[in-house]
Tab-separated table of C-alpha atoms in Angstrom:
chain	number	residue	atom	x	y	z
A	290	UNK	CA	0.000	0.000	0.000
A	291	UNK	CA	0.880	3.541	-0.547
A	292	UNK	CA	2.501	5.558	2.171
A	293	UNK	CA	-0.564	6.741	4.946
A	294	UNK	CA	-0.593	7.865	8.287
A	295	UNK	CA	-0.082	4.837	10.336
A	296	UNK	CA	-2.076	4.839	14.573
A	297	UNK	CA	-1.689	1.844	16.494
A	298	UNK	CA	-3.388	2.960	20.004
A	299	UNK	CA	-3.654	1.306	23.367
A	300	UNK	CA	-7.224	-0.619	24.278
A	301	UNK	CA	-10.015	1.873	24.407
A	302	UNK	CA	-13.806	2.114	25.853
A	303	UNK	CA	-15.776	1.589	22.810
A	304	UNK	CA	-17.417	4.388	22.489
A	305	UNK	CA	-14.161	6.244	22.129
A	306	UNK	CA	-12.834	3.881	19.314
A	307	UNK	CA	-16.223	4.839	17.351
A	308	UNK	CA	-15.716	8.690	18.027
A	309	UNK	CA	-11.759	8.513	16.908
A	310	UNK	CA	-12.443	6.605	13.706
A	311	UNK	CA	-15.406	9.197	13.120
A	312	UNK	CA	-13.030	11.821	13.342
A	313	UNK	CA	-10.763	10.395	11.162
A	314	UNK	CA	-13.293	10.186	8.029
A	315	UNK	CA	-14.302	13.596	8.592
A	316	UNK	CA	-10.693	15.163	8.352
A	317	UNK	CA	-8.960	12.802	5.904
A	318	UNK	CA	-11.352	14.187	2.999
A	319	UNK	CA	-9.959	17.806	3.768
A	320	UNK	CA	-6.087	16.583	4.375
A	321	UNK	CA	-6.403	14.011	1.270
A	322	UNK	CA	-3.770	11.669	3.321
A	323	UNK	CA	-5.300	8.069	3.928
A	324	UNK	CA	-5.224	6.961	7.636
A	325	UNK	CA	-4.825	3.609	8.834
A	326	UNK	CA	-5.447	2.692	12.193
A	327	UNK	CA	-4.740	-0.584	14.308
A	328	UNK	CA	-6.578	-0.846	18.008
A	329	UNK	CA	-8.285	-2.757	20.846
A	330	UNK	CA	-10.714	-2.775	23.123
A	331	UNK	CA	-10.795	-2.181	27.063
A	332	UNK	CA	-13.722	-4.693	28.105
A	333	UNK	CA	-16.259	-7.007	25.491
A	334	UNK	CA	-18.269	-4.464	23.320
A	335	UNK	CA	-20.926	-4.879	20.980
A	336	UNK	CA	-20.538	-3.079	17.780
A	337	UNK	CA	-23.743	-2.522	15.690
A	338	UNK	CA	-23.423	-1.639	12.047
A	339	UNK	CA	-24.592	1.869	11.030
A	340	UNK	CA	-28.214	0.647	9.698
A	341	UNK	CA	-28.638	-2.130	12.279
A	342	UNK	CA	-31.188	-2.266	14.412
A	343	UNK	CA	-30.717	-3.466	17.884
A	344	UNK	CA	-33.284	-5.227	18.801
A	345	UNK	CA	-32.499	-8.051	17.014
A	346	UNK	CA	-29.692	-9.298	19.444
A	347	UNK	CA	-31.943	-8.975	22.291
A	348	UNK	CA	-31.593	-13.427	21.622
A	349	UNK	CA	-28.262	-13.066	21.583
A	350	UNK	CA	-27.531	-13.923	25.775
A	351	UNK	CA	-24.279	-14.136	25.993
A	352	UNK	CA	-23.333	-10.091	24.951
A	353	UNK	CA	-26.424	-8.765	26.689
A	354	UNK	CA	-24.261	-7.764	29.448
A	355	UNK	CA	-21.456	-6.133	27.023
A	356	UNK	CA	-21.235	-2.489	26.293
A	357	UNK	CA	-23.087	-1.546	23.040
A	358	UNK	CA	-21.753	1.530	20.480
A	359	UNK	CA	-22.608	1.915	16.879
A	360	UNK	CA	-19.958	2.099	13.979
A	361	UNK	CA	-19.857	4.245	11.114
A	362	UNK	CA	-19.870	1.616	8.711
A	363	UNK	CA	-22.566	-0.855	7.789
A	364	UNK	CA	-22.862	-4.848	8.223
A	365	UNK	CA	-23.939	-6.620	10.832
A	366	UNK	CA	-23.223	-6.841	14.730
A	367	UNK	CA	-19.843	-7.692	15.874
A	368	UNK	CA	-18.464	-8.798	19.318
A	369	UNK	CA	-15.377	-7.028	19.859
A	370	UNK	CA	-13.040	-8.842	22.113
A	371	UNK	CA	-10.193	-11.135	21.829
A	372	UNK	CA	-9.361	-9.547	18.259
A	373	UNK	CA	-7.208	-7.151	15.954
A	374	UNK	CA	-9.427	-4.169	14.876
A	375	UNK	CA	-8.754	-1.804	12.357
A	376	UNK	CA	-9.868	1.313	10.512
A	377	UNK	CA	-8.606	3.005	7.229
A	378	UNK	CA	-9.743	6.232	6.530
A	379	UNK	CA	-9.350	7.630	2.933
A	380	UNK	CA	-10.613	10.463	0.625
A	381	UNK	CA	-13.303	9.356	-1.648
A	382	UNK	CA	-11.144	10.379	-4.567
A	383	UNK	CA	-8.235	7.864	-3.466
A	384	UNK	CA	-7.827	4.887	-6.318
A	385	UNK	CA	-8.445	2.608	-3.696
A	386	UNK	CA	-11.829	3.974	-2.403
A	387	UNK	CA	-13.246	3.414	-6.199
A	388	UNK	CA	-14.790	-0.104	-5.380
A	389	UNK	CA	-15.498	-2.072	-2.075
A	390	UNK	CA	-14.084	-5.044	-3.254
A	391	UNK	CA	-10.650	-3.429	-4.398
A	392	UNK	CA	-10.224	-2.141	-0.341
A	393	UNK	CA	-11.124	-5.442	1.010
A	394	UNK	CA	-9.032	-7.593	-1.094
A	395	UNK	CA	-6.483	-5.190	-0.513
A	396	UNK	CA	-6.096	-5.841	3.261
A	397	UNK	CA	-7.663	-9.780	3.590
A	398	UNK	CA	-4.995	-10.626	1.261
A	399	UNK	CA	-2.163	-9.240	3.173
A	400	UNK	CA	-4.275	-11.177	6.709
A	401	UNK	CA	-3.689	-14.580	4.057
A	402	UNK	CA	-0.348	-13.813	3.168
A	403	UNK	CA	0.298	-12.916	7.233
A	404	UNK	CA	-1.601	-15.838	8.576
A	405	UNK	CA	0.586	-18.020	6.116
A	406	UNK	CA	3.854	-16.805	8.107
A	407	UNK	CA	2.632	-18.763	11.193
A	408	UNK	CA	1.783	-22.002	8.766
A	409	UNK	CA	-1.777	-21.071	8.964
A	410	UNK	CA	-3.932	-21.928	5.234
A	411	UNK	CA	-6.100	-19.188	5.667
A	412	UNK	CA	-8.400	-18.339	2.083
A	413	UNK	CA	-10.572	-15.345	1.162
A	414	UNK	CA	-14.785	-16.903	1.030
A	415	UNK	CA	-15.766	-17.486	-2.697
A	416	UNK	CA	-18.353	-14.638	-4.027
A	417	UNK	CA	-20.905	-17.672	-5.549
A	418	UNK	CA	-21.151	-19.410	-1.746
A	419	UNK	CA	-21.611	-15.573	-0.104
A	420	UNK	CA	-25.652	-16.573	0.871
A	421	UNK	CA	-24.768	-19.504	2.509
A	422	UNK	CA	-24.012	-18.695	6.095
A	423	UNK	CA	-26.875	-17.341	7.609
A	424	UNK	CA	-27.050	-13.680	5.585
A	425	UNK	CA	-29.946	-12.641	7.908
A	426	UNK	CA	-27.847	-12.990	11.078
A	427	UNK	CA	-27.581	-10.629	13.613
A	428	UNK	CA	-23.828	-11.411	14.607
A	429	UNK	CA	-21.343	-10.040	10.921
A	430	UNK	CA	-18.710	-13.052	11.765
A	431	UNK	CA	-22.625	-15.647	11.514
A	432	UNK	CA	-22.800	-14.230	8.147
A	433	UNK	CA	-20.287	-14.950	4.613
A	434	UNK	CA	-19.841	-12.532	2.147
A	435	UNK	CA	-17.255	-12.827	-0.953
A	436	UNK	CA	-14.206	-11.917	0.209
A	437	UNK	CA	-14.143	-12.540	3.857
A	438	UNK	CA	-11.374	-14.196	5.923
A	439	UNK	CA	-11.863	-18.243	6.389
A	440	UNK	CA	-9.900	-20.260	8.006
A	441	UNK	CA	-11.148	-24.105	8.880
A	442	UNK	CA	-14.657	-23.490	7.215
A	443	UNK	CA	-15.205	-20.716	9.660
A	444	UNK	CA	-15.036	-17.213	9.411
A	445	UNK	CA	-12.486	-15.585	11.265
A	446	UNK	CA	-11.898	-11.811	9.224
A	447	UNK	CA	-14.377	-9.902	7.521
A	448	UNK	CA	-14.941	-5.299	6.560
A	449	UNK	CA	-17.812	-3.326	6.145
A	450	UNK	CA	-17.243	0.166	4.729
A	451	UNK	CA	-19.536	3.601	4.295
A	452	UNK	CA	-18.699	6.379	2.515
A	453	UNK	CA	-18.577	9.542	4.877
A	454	UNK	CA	-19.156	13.137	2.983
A	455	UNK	CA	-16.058	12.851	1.275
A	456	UNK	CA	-14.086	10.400	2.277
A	457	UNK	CA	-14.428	6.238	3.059
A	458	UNK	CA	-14.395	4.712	5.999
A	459	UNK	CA	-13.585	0.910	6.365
A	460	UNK	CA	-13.521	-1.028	9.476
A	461	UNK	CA	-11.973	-4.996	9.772
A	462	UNK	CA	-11.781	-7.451	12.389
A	463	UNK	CA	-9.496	-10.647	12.919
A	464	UNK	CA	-10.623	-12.845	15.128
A	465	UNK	CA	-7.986	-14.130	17.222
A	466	UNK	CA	-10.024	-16.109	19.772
A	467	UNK	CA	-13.450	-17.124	21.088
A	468	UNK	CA	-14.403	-14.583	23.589
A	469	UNK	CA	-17.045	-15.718	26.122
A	470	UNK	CA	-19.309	-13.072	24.867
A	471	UNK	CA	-20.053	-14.641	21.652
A	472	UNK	CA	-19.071	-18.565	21.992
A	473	UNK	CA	-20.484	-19.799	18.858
A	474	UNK	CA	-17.543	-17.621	17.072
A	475	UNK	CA	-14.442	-20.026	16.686
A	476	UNK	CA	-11.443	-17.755	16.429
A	477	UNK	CA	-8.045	-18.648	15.222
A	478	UNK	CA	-7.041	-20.642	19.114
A	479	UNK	CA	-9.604	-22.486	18.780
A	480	UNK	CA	-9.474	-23.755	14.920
A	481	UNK	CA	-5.631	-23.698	14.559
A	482	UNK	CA	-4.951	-24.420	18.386
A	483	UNK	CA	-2.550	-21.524	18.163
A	484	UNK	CA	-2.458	-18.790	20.421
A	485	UNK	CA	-1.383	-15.086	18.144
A	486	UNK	CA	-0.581	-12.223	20.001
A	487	UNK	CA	-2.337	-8.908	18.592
A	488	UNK	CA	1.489	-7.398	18.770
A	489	UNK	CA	3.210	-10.100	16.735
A	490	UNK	CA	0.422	-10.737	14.045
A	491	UNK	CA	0.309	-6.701	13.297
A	492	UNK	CA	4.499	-7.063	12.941
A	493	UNK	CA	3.821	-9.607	10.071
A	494	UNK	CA	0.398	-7.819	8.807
A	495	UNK	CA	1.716	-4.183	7.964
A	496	UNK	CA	4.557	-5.038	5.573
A	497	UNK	CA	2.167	-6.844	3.758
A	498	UNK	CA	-0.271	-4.360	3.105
């Protein structure tokens, strides 16, 4: 990837994650310099995409207790835990921000090509076989959509982007583990029986990019 302004911040309360990648696609469509930025979370928190509605994970028991924010981009619900989140902010007019697809190729490949460094066979979910994992439900790592992050038949990566005035905003998770808070998820541990450290998978993940 072309040079950007690169953030990697400490864990956060949710609802200041949302507010700081907010901020970012505001600003990066007057500066014209894409931002990319790397970050966890302080306790569980439930994200809800931007056109979600909440009441549908009132079934969902095992988050009720969790935090709730909403993100600025769209898909569905996501459990954010025992993971590597990230944002990339860019101006509309970037060549990246021209189609979806080309942003989230862009950065699952490079989770492939770092998940191969570790001797994990990680692939990127076929478009045709996109409506076959629940496309309804109300947690985004229950659903598949071409071009998501599978490792084991299971989702463990997926984005969801919205464009914002004049800029694009994507947000991505990698699922490094199952949290408690969402125990039907397998993450990476639990498929590969390999534990990844947020610091050491981000150290093979950037020069990638």
């Amino acid at each position: 990837m072309e040079r950007c302004r690169l953030l990697i911040d400490e864990p956060a309360e949710g609802a200041w994650n949302m507010a700081v990648d907010e901020a970012l696609a505001r600003t990066v469509g007057e500066s014209g310099a894409p931002v990319l930025r790397i970050y966890r979370w302080m306790r569980p928190t439930l994200s809800l995409g931007y056109f979600q509605r909440h009441a549908g994970g009132e079934a969902h028991a095992a988050s009720r207790a969790c935090d709730v924010v909403r993100r600025a981009s769209g898909g569905g619900a996501i459990l954010h835990d025992r993971e590597l989140t990230y944002s990339f902010a860019a101006p509309r007019a970037h060549r990246l921000a021209s189609e979806p697809e080309t942003l989230y190729r862009q950065f699952h490949g490079a989770f492939v090509r770092a998940l191969a460094t570790f001797g994990l066979e990680a692939s990127l979910s076929d478009p045709s076989r996109a409506g076959e994992a629940a496309p309804n439900a109300f947690l985004c790592f229950e659903r598949r959509a071409g071009g998501d992050l599978i490792l084991g038949g299971a989702k463990i990566g997926g984005s969801a982007q919205r464009r914002h005035g004049d800029a694009i905003l994507q947000h991505g998770s990698l699922l490094l583990a199952t949290s408690d808070c969402a125990p039907e998820l397998p993450g990476i541990e639990r498929l590969a029986a390999v534990d990844l450290g947020f610091e050491e998978v981000v150290d093979r993940w950037l020069p990638l990019l």
